[in-house]
Amino acid sequence: MRTRWRINGLILETVNIHLFNDSCNLRSLKEHPSVFARFRSAGLKWTLKAIHENSCENQHLAVFGDFNFRLNLPLYIERLLSAHDLPYDRSTCSVQDSAKSVDRAEGGTFNRGDIVIGRRQFHIPYDDRLTWSNFEPFLPLDQETLAFSGQLQELPITFPPSYPFSDEPGVPHDYDTTRCPVWCDRIMFSVRTFSCLRPPDHHCSILYDLLGKDVALGDHKVSSRKRCCTPPVFTRTILPIRNIK
């Protein structure tokens, strides 16, 4: 969905986007960027080109929604295995896409260090590294945005992965065992717009976070951005791109 707004002479275009997902974890494990990541990249490049070809002079742009970005999965698995002093053989990534998922390990139980990956299964028993409260070390593996660093910019991520949350009520911070936790839901800005978010004389902080953090809302928690101003600033407009001609 694409909309264009004129606010006090300023033109702001907003685009709600939903890019391709990873339909098979096994294929994502074969290489990075995966075939799905390449489709996402092509789709977003096409969208940005279409916006550029039909834009106004000095226009501002915000793109938000489910980008479906994924971590560098081969490197993520390699790090997990190295943490358990286990070798990583990339030849195992040649497993057929039709391989059956493993519901339980032999004997009905999982062992520490087991990694269970299937088409729609991603389960690492006894591992608490990439969780709701421990996600910062894995932010460098969020690499799909690098292909657009010259066109789109984003505020620093300080919130947990936005997908895939469990649908079970009462456990709003638990992730499902279908995918590796990732930051799918994002808000990005054109370089011009991003430079206006924090003008030199700004008095407000910008909060970039998840909505409904402590409530079970489904498999996604959407991201949001708002400005937090001190009382004396309330007498002024709080548009993040104010007074820009």
Short mmCIF file of C-alpha atoms in Angstrom, two decimals:
data_model
loop_
_atom_site.label_atom_id
_atom_site.label_comp_id
_atom_site.label_asym_id
_atom_site.label_seq_id
_atom_site.Cartn_x
_atom_site.Cartn_y
_atom_site.Cartn_z
CA MET A 1 0.00 0.00 0.00
CA ARG A 2 1.38 3.38 -1.03
CA THR A 3 0.11 6.75 0.18
CA ARG A 4 1.38 10.30 -0.24
CA TRP A 5 0.78 13.08 2.28
CA ARG A 6 1.26 16.83 2.18
CA ILE A 7 1.79 18.29 5.65
CA ASN A 8 2.47 22.02 5.90
CA GLY A 9 3.96 21.92 2.42
CA LEU A 10 6.09 18.87 3.16
CA ILE A 11 5.52 15.77 1.02
CA LEU A 12 5.81 12.42 2.80
CA GLU A 13 5.29 9.11 1.04
CA THR A 14 4.60 5.99 3.12
CA VAL A 15 4.81 2.47 1.71
CA ASN A 16 3.53 -0.62 3.53
CA ILE A 17 5.46 -3.63 2.25
CA HIS A 18 5.29 -7.41 2.64
CA LEU A 19 8.23 -9.24 1.07
CA PHE A 20 8.74 -12.95 0.33
CA ASN A 21 9.23 -15.31 3.27
CA ASP A 22 11.50 -18.35 3.58
CA SER A 23 9.26 -21.28 2.67
CA CYS A 24 11.90 -23.87 3.66
CA ASN A 25 14.51 -23.66 6.43
CA LEU A 26 16.59 -26.34 4.75
CA ARG A 27 17.04 -24.30 1.59
CA SER A 28 17.90 -21.21 3.66
CA LEU A 29 20.65 -23.21 5.33
CA LYS A 30 22.41 -23.99 2.05
CA GLU A 31 23.83 -20.53 1.38
CA HIS A 32 23.67 -16.86 2.25
CA PRO A 33 22.12 -14.88 0.79
CA SER A 34 19.56 -17.61 0.24
CA VAL A 35 17.36 -17.87 -2.83
CA PHE A 36 14.58 -16.31 -0.74
CA ALA A 37 16.78 -13.39 0.29
CA ARG A 38 17.60 -12.76 -3.36
CA PHE A 39 13.89 -12.66 -4.20
CA ARG A 40 13.32 -10.19 -1.36
CA SER A 41 16.18 -8.02 -2.56
CA ALA A 42 14.83 -7.98 -6.11
CA GLY A 43 11.32 -7.16 -4.90
CA LEU A 44 12.46 -4.28 -2.72
CA LYS A 45 14.72 -2.91 -5.46
CA TRP A 46 11.79 -2.94 -7.88
CA THR A 47 9.62 -1.12 -5.33
CA LEU A 48 12.22 1.57 -4.67
CA LYS A 49 12.73 2.07 -8.40
CA ALA A 50 8.98 2.49 -8.95
CA ILE A 51 8.81 5.03 -6.13
CA HIS A 52 11.76 6.97 -7.52
CA GLU A 53 10.24 7.11 -11.00
CA ASN A 54 7.02 8.61 -9.64
CA SER A 55 8.20 10.89 -6.86
CA CYS A 56 7.94 14.61 -6.19
CA GLU A 57 10.82 17.00 -5.72
CA ASN A 58 12.26 16.93 -2.18
CA GLN A 59 9.92 14.09 -1.25
CA HIS A 60 10.37 12.16 2.01
CA LEU A 61 9.89 8.40 2.23
CA ALA A 62 9.12 5.84 4.95
CA VAL A 63 8.87 2.11 4.16
CA PHE A 64 7.40 -0.14 6.85
CA GLY A 65 5.91 -3.58 7.28
CA ASP A 66 6.96 -7.23 7.15
CA PHE A 67 10.27 -7.25 5.28
CA ASN A 68 10.73 -10.94 6.17
CA PHE A 69 14.48 -10.40 6.53
CA ARG A 70 16.36 -13.42 7.88
CA LEU A 71 19.65 -13.89 9.68
CA ASN A 72 22.70 -15.34 7.98
CA LEU A 73 21.51 -18.84 8.87
CA PRO A 74 24.63 -20.85 7.90
CA LEU A 75 26.79 -18.57 10.06
CA TYR A 76 24.27 -18.71 12.90
CA ILE A 77 24.34 -22.52 12.92
CA GLU A 78 28.13 -22.49 12.69
CA ARG A 79 28.30 -20.30 15.80
CA LEU A 80 25.93 -22.57 17.69
CA LEU A 81 27.98 -25.65 16.86
CA SER A 82 31.27 -23.98 17.73
CA ALA A 83 29.81 -23.06 21.12
CA HIS A 84 29.35 -26.79 21.75
CA ASP A 85 32.78 -27.65 20.28
CA LEU A 86 31.11 -29.48 17.41
CA PRO A 87 32.37 -29.37 13.79
CA TYR A 88 30.35 -27.66 11.08
CA ASP A 89 30.29 -29.53 7.78
CA ARG A 90 28.78 -27.36 5.04
CA SER A 91 28.14 -30.48 2.97
CA THR A 92 25.25 -31.24 5.31
CA CYS A 93 23.49 -28.25 3.77
CA SER A 94 23.00 -30.27 0.57
CA VAL A 95 20.17 -32.21 2.21
CA GLN A 96 17.14 -32.54 -0.05
CA ASP A 97 14.38 -29.99 0.48
CA SER A 98 11.90 -32.85 0.81
CA ALA A 99 13.69 -34.27 3.84
CA LYS A 100 11.33 -35.02 6.68
CA SER A 101 11.40 -32.92 9.83
CA VAL A 102 12.55 -34.56 13.03
CA ASP A 103 9.94 -34.33 15.76
CA ARG A 104 11.98 -36.02 18.45
CA ALA A 105 15.49 -37.33 18.75
CA GLU A 106 16.23 -41.03 18.96
CA GLY A 107 14.86 -42.41 22.20
CA GLY A 108 12.26 -39.64 22.48
CA THR A 109 14.50 -37.02 24.07
CA PHE A 110 16.85 -34.30 22.92
CA ASN A 111 20.45 -33.96 24.01
CA ARG A 112 22.28 -30.76 24.80
CA GLY A 113 23.71 -29.40 21.57
CA ASP A 114 21.03 -30.95 19.34
CA ILE A 115 19.80 -28.74 16.50
CA VAL A 116 16.57 -29.82 14.81
CA ILE A 117 15.88 -28.20 11.44
CA GLY A 118 13.15 -29.12 8.98
CA ARG A 119 11.19 -27.42 6.24
CA ARG A 120 9.09 -25.57 8.81
CA GLN A 121 10.92 -26.60 11.95
CA PHE A 122 13.70 -24.87 13.82
CA HIS A 123 14.29 -26.12 17.34
CA ILE A 124 17.40 -25.89 19.50
CA PRO A 125 16.68 -27.58 22.84
CA TYR A 126 18.58 -26.44 25.92
CA ASP A 127 19.89 -23.34 24.15
CA ASP A 128 19.09 -19.86 25.46
CA ARG A 129 21.41 -17.70 23.38
CA LEU A 130 18.97 -16.10 20.94
CA THR A 131 16.03 -15.30 23.21
CA TRP A 132 13.77 -12.43 24.20
CA SER A 133 16.34 -11.09 26.66
CA ASN A 134 19.56 -12.11 24.88
CA PHE A 135 19.57 -11.00 21.26
CA GLU A 136 22.28 -8.32 20.88
CA PRO A 137 25.11 -10.75 19.93
CA PHE A 138 23.11 -11.86 16.89
CA LEU A 139 22.30 -8.44 15.46
CA PRO A 140 25.46 -8.54 13.25
CA LEU A 141 23.93 -11.58 11.50
CA ASP A 142 21.01 -9.40 10.36
CA GLN A 143 22.66 -8.59 7.03
CA GLU A 144 19.96 -8.28 4.37
CA THR A 145 19.64 -4.53 4.92
CA LEU A 146 23.25 -3.99 3.81
CA ALA A 147 22.20 -4.23 0.15
CA PHE A 148 20.09 -1.08 0.63
CA SER A 149 22.31 0.95 2.96
CA GLY A 150 22.69 3.64 0.30
CA GLN A 151 18.92 4.01 -0.14
CA LEU A 152 17.26 3.11 3.16
CA GLN A 153 18.33 3.71 6.74
CA GLU A 154 16.94 2.53 10.04
CA LEU A 155 17.09 3.60 13.66
CA PRO A 156 19.22 1.33 15.88
CA ILE A 157 17.45 -1.91 16.81
CA THR A 158 17.19 -2.28 20.58
CA PHE A 159 14.26 -4.71 20.69
CA PRO A 160 14.03 -8.52 20.49
CA PRO A 161 13.28 -10.35 17.23
CA SER A 162 9.72 -9.66 16.09
CA TYR A 163 9.03 -13.17 14.72
CA PRO A 164 8.03 -16.04 15.18
CA PHE A 165 6.23 -15.75 18.51
CA SER A 166 4.20 -18.54 20.02
CA ASP A 167 0.42 -18.25 19.66
CA GLU A 168 -0.10 -19.71 23.12
CA PRO A 169 -1.72 -17.25 25.58
CA GLY A 170 0.27 -16.39 28.67
CA VAL A 171 3.72 -16.71 27.02
CA PRO A 172 4.15 -13.42 25.10
CA HIS A 173 7.96 -13.69 25.11
CA ASP A 174 8.30 -17.28 23.85
CA TYR A 175 9.28 -18.04 20.27
CA ASP A 176 7.75 -20.79 18.17
CA THR A 177 9.88 -23.69 16.92
CA THR A 178 9.11 -23.13 13.23
CA ARG A 179 11.75 -20.51 12.33
CA CYS A 180 14.90 -18.96 13.69
CA PRO A 181 13.91 -15.76 15.57
CA VAL A 182 14.41 -12.74 13.30
CA TRP A 183 13.66 -9.05 12.90
CA CYS A 184 10.99 -9.18 10.18
CA ASP A 185 8.96 -6.11 11.08
CA ARG A 186 10.82 -2.87 10.46
CA ILE A 187 10.51 0.84 9.67
CA MET A 188 13.00 2.31 7.22
CA PHE A 189 13.51 5.78 5.81
CA SER A 190 15.10 7.32 2.77
CA VAL A 191 18.50 8.87 3.44
CA ARG A 192 16.99 12.36 3.15
CA THR A 193 14.20 11.59 5.60
CA PHE A 194 16.48 9.82 8.07
CA SER A 195 18.74 12.87 8.28
CA CYS A 196 15.72 14.92 9.37
CA LEU A 197 14.61 12.61 12.18
CA ARG A 198 17.03 14.23 14.62
CA PRO A 199 17.78 17.81 13.61
CA PRO A 200 20.64 19.52 15.49
CA ASP A 201 18.27 21.39 17.82
CA HIS A 202 16.06 18.43 18.68
CA HIS A 203 14.87 17.97 22.26
CA CYS A 204 13.08 14.67 21.86
CA SER A 205 14.23 11.09 21.97
CA ILE A 206 12.89 8.60 19.43
CA LEU A 207 11.58 5.25 20.64
CA TYR A 208 11.85 2.41 18.10
CA ASP A 209 10.30 -0.68 19.65
CA LEU A 210 7.75 -3.49 19.37
CA LEU A 211 4.04 -3.02 19.98
CA GLY A 212 2.33 -5.34 22.45
CA LYS A 213 5.61 -6.59 23.90
CA ASP A 214 3.95 -8.19 26.91
CA VAL A 215 0.82 -9.51 25.19
CA ALA A 216 0.37 -12.62 23.03
CA LEU A 217 -0.65 -11.18 19.65
CA GLY A 218 0.21 -13.96 17.21
CA ASP A 219 3.44 -14.86 15.46
CA HIS A 220 4.44 -11.23 14.70
CA LYS A 221 4.87 -8.19 16.92
CA VAL A 222 4.92 -5.10 14.71
CA SER A 223 7.49 -2.37 15.24
CA SER A 224 6.62 1.26 15.96
CA ARG A 225 8.35 4.60 16.22
CA LYS A 226 7.35 7.52 18.41
CA ARG A 227 8.92 10.62 19.84
CA CYS A 228 9.25 11.13 23.58
CA CYS A 229 9.43 14.82 24.47
CA THR A 230 10.00 16.64 27.73
CA PRO A 231 7.10 18.91 28.84
CA PRO A 232 8.61 22.23 27.69
CA VAL A 233 8.78 20.95 24.13
CA PHE A 234 5.05 20.19 23.93
CA THR A 235 4.42 23.77 22.81
CA ARG A 236 6.20 22.98 19.55
CA THR A 237 5.25 20.70 16.69
CA ILE A 238 6.71 17.23 17.19
CA LEU A 239 6.78 16.09 13.57
CA PRO A 240 10.18 14.40 13.19
CA ILE A 241 10.77 16.13 9.85
CA ARG A 242 9.44 19.54 10.85
CA ASN A 243 10.29 22.77 9.07
CA ILE A 244 11.99 20.99 6.18
CA LYS A 245 11.37 22.60 2.80
#
